[in-house]
Tab-separated table of C-alpha atoms in Angstrom:
chain	number	residue	atom	x	y	z
T	1	MET	CA	-33.846	5.067	15.782
T	2	PRO	CA	-30.436	6.009	13.797
T	3	GLU	CA	-30.557	10.027	13.649
T	4	VAL	CA	-29.050	12.248	10.542
T	5	ARG	CA	-28.539	16.224	10.759
T	6	VAL	CA	-30.575	17.538	8.449
T	7	VAL	CA	-30.012	20.834	6.196
T	8	ASP	CA	-33.203	22.228	4.215
T	9	ASP	CA	-32.997	23.076	0.631
T	10	ASP	CA	-32.176	26.968	1.136
T	11	GLY	CA	-29.341	25.782	2.514
T	12	SER	CA	-30.227	26.385	6.501
T	13	GLN	CA	-30.057	24.109	9.894
T	14	LEU	CA	-32.974	21.851	10.824
T	15	GLY	CA	-31.351	20.085	13.750
T	16	VAL	CA	-30.406	16.246	14.536
T	17	LEU	CA	-33.718	14.634	13.269
T	18	SER	CA	-34.762	10.993	13.265
T	19	ILE	CA	-34.806	9.677	9.671
T	20	SER	CA	-38.728	8.593	9.544
T	21	GLU	CA	-38.914	12.849	11.261
T	22	ALA	CA	-36.647	13.868	7.657
T	23	LEU	CA	-38.011	11.295	5.240
T	24	ARG	CA	-41.467	13.131	6.136
T	25	ILE	CA	-40.476	16.848	5.914
T	26	CYS	CA	-38.650	15.763	2.350
T	27	GLU	CA	-42.401	14.308	1.104
T	28	GLU	CA	-44.484	17.006	2.436
T	29	LYS	CA	-42.397	19.472	0.534
T	30	GLY	CA	-41.768	17.130	-2.412
T	31	LEU	CA	-37.850	16.657	-2.343
T	32	ASP	CA	-35.150	14.181	-1.834
T	33	LEU	CA	-33.266	13.019	1.353
T	34	VAL	CA	-30.158	12.961	0.074
T	35	GLU	CA	-26.902	11.163	2.518
T	36	ILE	CA	-24.194	14.690	1.676
T	37	SER	CA	-21.610	13.285	4.055
T	38	PRO	CA	-22.122	9.689	6.016
T	39	THR	CA	-18.458	9.524	7.567
T	40	ALA	CA	-20.344	12.277	10.232
T	41	LYS	CA	-21.353	11.772	13.216
T	42	PRO	CA	-24.081	12.343	13.469
T	43	PRO	CA	-24.495	12.100	9.519
T	44	VAL	CA	-25.184	15.138	7.489
T	45	CYS	CA	-28.691	15.086	4.890
T	46	ARG	CA	-29.988	17.476	3.210
T	47	ILE	CA	-33.227	18.608	1.133
T	48	MET	CA	-32.888	18.537	-2.204
T	49	ASP	CA	-33.629	17.737	-5.520
T	50	TYR	CA	-31.693	15.100	-7.027
T	51	GLY	CA	-32.607	14.987	-10.133
T	52	LYS	CA	-32.274	18.909	-10.747
T	53	PHE	CA	-29.288	18.389	-9.169
T	54	LEU	CA	-27.500	15.830	-11.273
T	55	TYR	CA	-28.908	17.617	-14.351
T	56	GLN	CA	-26.905	20.720	-13.228
T	57	LYS	CA	-24.105	18.596	-12.594
T	58	ASN	CA	-23.531	17.261	-15.652
T	59	LYS	CA	-24.825	20.339	-17.382
T	60	LYS	CA	-22.097	21.923	-16.151
T	61	ALA	CA	-19.739	19.336	-16.994
T	62	ASN	CA	-20.283	18.913	-20.519
T	63	ILE	CA	-19.650	23.039	-20.830
T	64	ALA	CA	-16.453	21.953	-19.005
T	65	ARG	CA	-15.745	18.841	-21.601
T	66	LYS	CA	-16.341	21.824	-24.232
T	67	LYS	CA	-14.390	24.383	-23.213
T	68	GLN	CA	-11.683	21.993	-22.556
T	69	GLN	CA	-8.237	22.615	-25.273
T	70	VAL	CA	-7.129	18.726	-27.423
T	71	ILE	CA	-3.497	18.946	-27.459
T	72	LEU	CA	-2.264	16.307	-29.980
T	73	VAL	CA	1.269	14.934	-30.365
T	74	LYS	CA	2.238	15.519	-33.776
T	75	GLU	CA	5.501	13.688	-35.151
T	76	VAL	CA	8.209	14.386	-36.990
T	77	LYS	CA	10.630	11.510	-38.245
T	78	LEU	CA	14.370	12.145	-39.197
T	79	ARG	CA	16.998	10.270	-40.012
T	80	PRO	CA	21.101	10.516	-38.832
T	81	ASN	CA	22.216	11.344	-42.729
T	82	THR	CA	18.700	13.778	-42.807
T	83	GLU	CA	20.671	16.630	-45.611
T	84	GLU	CA	19.813	20.125	-44.746
T	85	HIS	CA	17.193	21.070	-47.337
T	86	ASP	CA	15.485	18.513	-46.346
T	87	MET	CA	15.882	19.071	-41.981
T	88	MET	CA	14.627	22.491	-42.788
T	89	PHE	CA	11.312	21.194	-44.512
T	90	LYS	CA	10.613	19.204	-41.186
T	91	VAL	CA	11.027	21.979	-39.811
T	92	GLY	CA	8.513	24.225	-41.601
T	93	HIS	CA	6.256	21.146	-40.892
T	94	ALA	CA	6.508	21.293	-36.929
T	95	GLU	CA	6.863	24.608	-36.943
T	96	ARG	CA	2.933	24.125	-38.301
T	97	PHE	CA	1.822	21.534	-35.953
T	98	LEU	CA	3.098	23.922	-32.681
T	99	LYS	CA	1.911	27.345	-34.214
T	100	ASP	CA	-1.666	24.603	-34.090
T	101	GLY	CA	-1.144	24.563	-30.694
T	102	ASN	CA	0.084	20.623	-31.282
T	103	LYS	CA	3.231	19.304	-29.890
T	104	ALA	CA	5.773	18.245	-31.588
T	105	LYS	CA	7.611	14.182	-31.269
T	106	ILE	CA	10.310	15.509	-32.802
T	107	SER	CA	12.335	11.272	-33.457
T	108	ILE	CA	15.530	10.448	-35.177
T	109	MET	CA	15.275	6.355	-36.177
T	110	PHE	CA	19.193	5.387	-35.531
T	111	ARG	CA	19.005	1.784	-38.026
T	112	GLY	CA	22.739	-0.867	-37.825
T	113	ARG	CA	25.694	0.811	-37.787
T	114	GLU	CA	24.365	4.428	-36.632
T	115	MET	CA	23.592	3.817	-33.348
T	116	MET	CA	27.843	3.915	-32.692
T	117	TYR	CA	26.642	8.199	-33.904
T	118	SER	CA	24.258	9.213	-30.975
T	119	GLU	CA	25.493	12.081	-30.669
T	120	ARG	CA	25.247	13.374	-34.306
T	121	GLY	CA	20.922	12.277	-33.503
T	122	ARG	CA	22.059	14.401	-30.760
T	123	LYS	CA	23.610	17.446	-32.471
T	124	MET	CA	20.900	17.373	-34.545
T	125	LEU	CA	17.455	17.885	-32.317
T	126	SER	CA	19.600	20.506	-30.412
T	127	GLU	CA	19.828	22.265	-34.070
T	128	PHE	CA	16.730	21.369	-34.579
T	129	ALA	CA	15.262	22.823	-31.899
T	130	GLU	CA	17.100	25.917	-31.920
T	131	LYS	CA	15.340	26.966	-35.303
T	132	LEU	CA	12.426	26.537	-33.831
T	133	LEU	CA	13.179	28.649	-30.310
T	134	GLU	CA	10.813	31.576	-30.880
T	135	ILE	CA	7.766	29.104	-30.963
T	136	CYS	CA	8.347	26.101	-28.650
T	137	THR	CA	9.991	25.508	-25.847
T	138	VAL	CA	12.015	21.678	-25.172
T	139	GLU	CA	8.943	19.874	-22.960
T	140	GLN	CA	11.589	16.343	-23.418
T	141	THR	CA	15.039	16.723	-24.138
T	142	PRO	CA	16.961	14.470	-26.466
T	143	ARG	CA	16.948	10.917	-25.227
T	144	LEU	CA	18.054	7.692	-26.416
T	145	GLU	CA	14.603	5.115	-26.572
T	146	GLY	CA	15.693	1.509	-28.136
T	147	ARG	CA	17.390	2.553	-31.647
T	148	ASN	CA	15.538	6.132	-31.869
T	149	MET	CA	16.027	9.163	-30.584
T	150	ILE	CA	13.105	11.280	-28.934
T	151	MET	CA	12.564	14.927	-28.442
T	152	ILE	CA	8.994	16.792	-27.429
T	153	LEU	CA	8.536	20.409	-28.403
T	154	ALA	CA	5.785	21.962	-27.150
T	155	PRO	CA	4.011	25.870	-28.067
T	156	LYS	CA	5.193	28.219	-25.520
T	157	PRO	CA	2.356	29.244	-24.115
T	158	GLY	CA	1.050	32.952	-25.338
T	159	GLY	CA	2.263	32.097	-28.645
T	160	ALA	CA	0.588	31.953	-32.146
T	161	ALA	CA	-1.813	28.859	-30.738
T	162	SER	CA	-2.620	30.706	-27.836
T	163	ARG	CA	-3.366	34.633	-30.081
T	164	LYS	CA	-5.897	32.227	-32.439
T	165	LYS	CA	-7.988	30.427	-29.914
T	166	THR	CA	-9.026	34.886	-28.388
T	167	GLN	CA	-9.217	35.354	-31.150
T	168	ASN	CA	-11.779	33.176	-32.641
T	169	SER	CA	-13.617	33.614	-28.621
């Protein structure tokens, strides 16, 4: 008859028992025999209320899900010929996104012959990041992906977004 190491519902060791003996003990207590470690020699089983175990596990998962923070990536699109005033307007948008605790994806779209001036786009993105330096960090430096140059900014830890969360808690 196969044997298993049995752990009681209070955590005490009952020793190595046959499966039928372990099941008999479980029935007397009105609990379930749950295999904890099937690869051990002999396998380890625990006497527990499995329904209660699953309920508590789901409850912990729900609490963890409530406490997690969802970070969105908001996009700001520019063109290589964007003027200074329009750029400042877009900086304001990105600043609002970062203060809300989201990441900002800044992209410059090149069309046609504008691809020859990718350095102008790189310079624009570095200026954009400099204007927001006190509230963000550059998570991804400017990188050319096809006809778009992309940079990702993330809010600084301990910035306005985390202060807002602690005030609401």
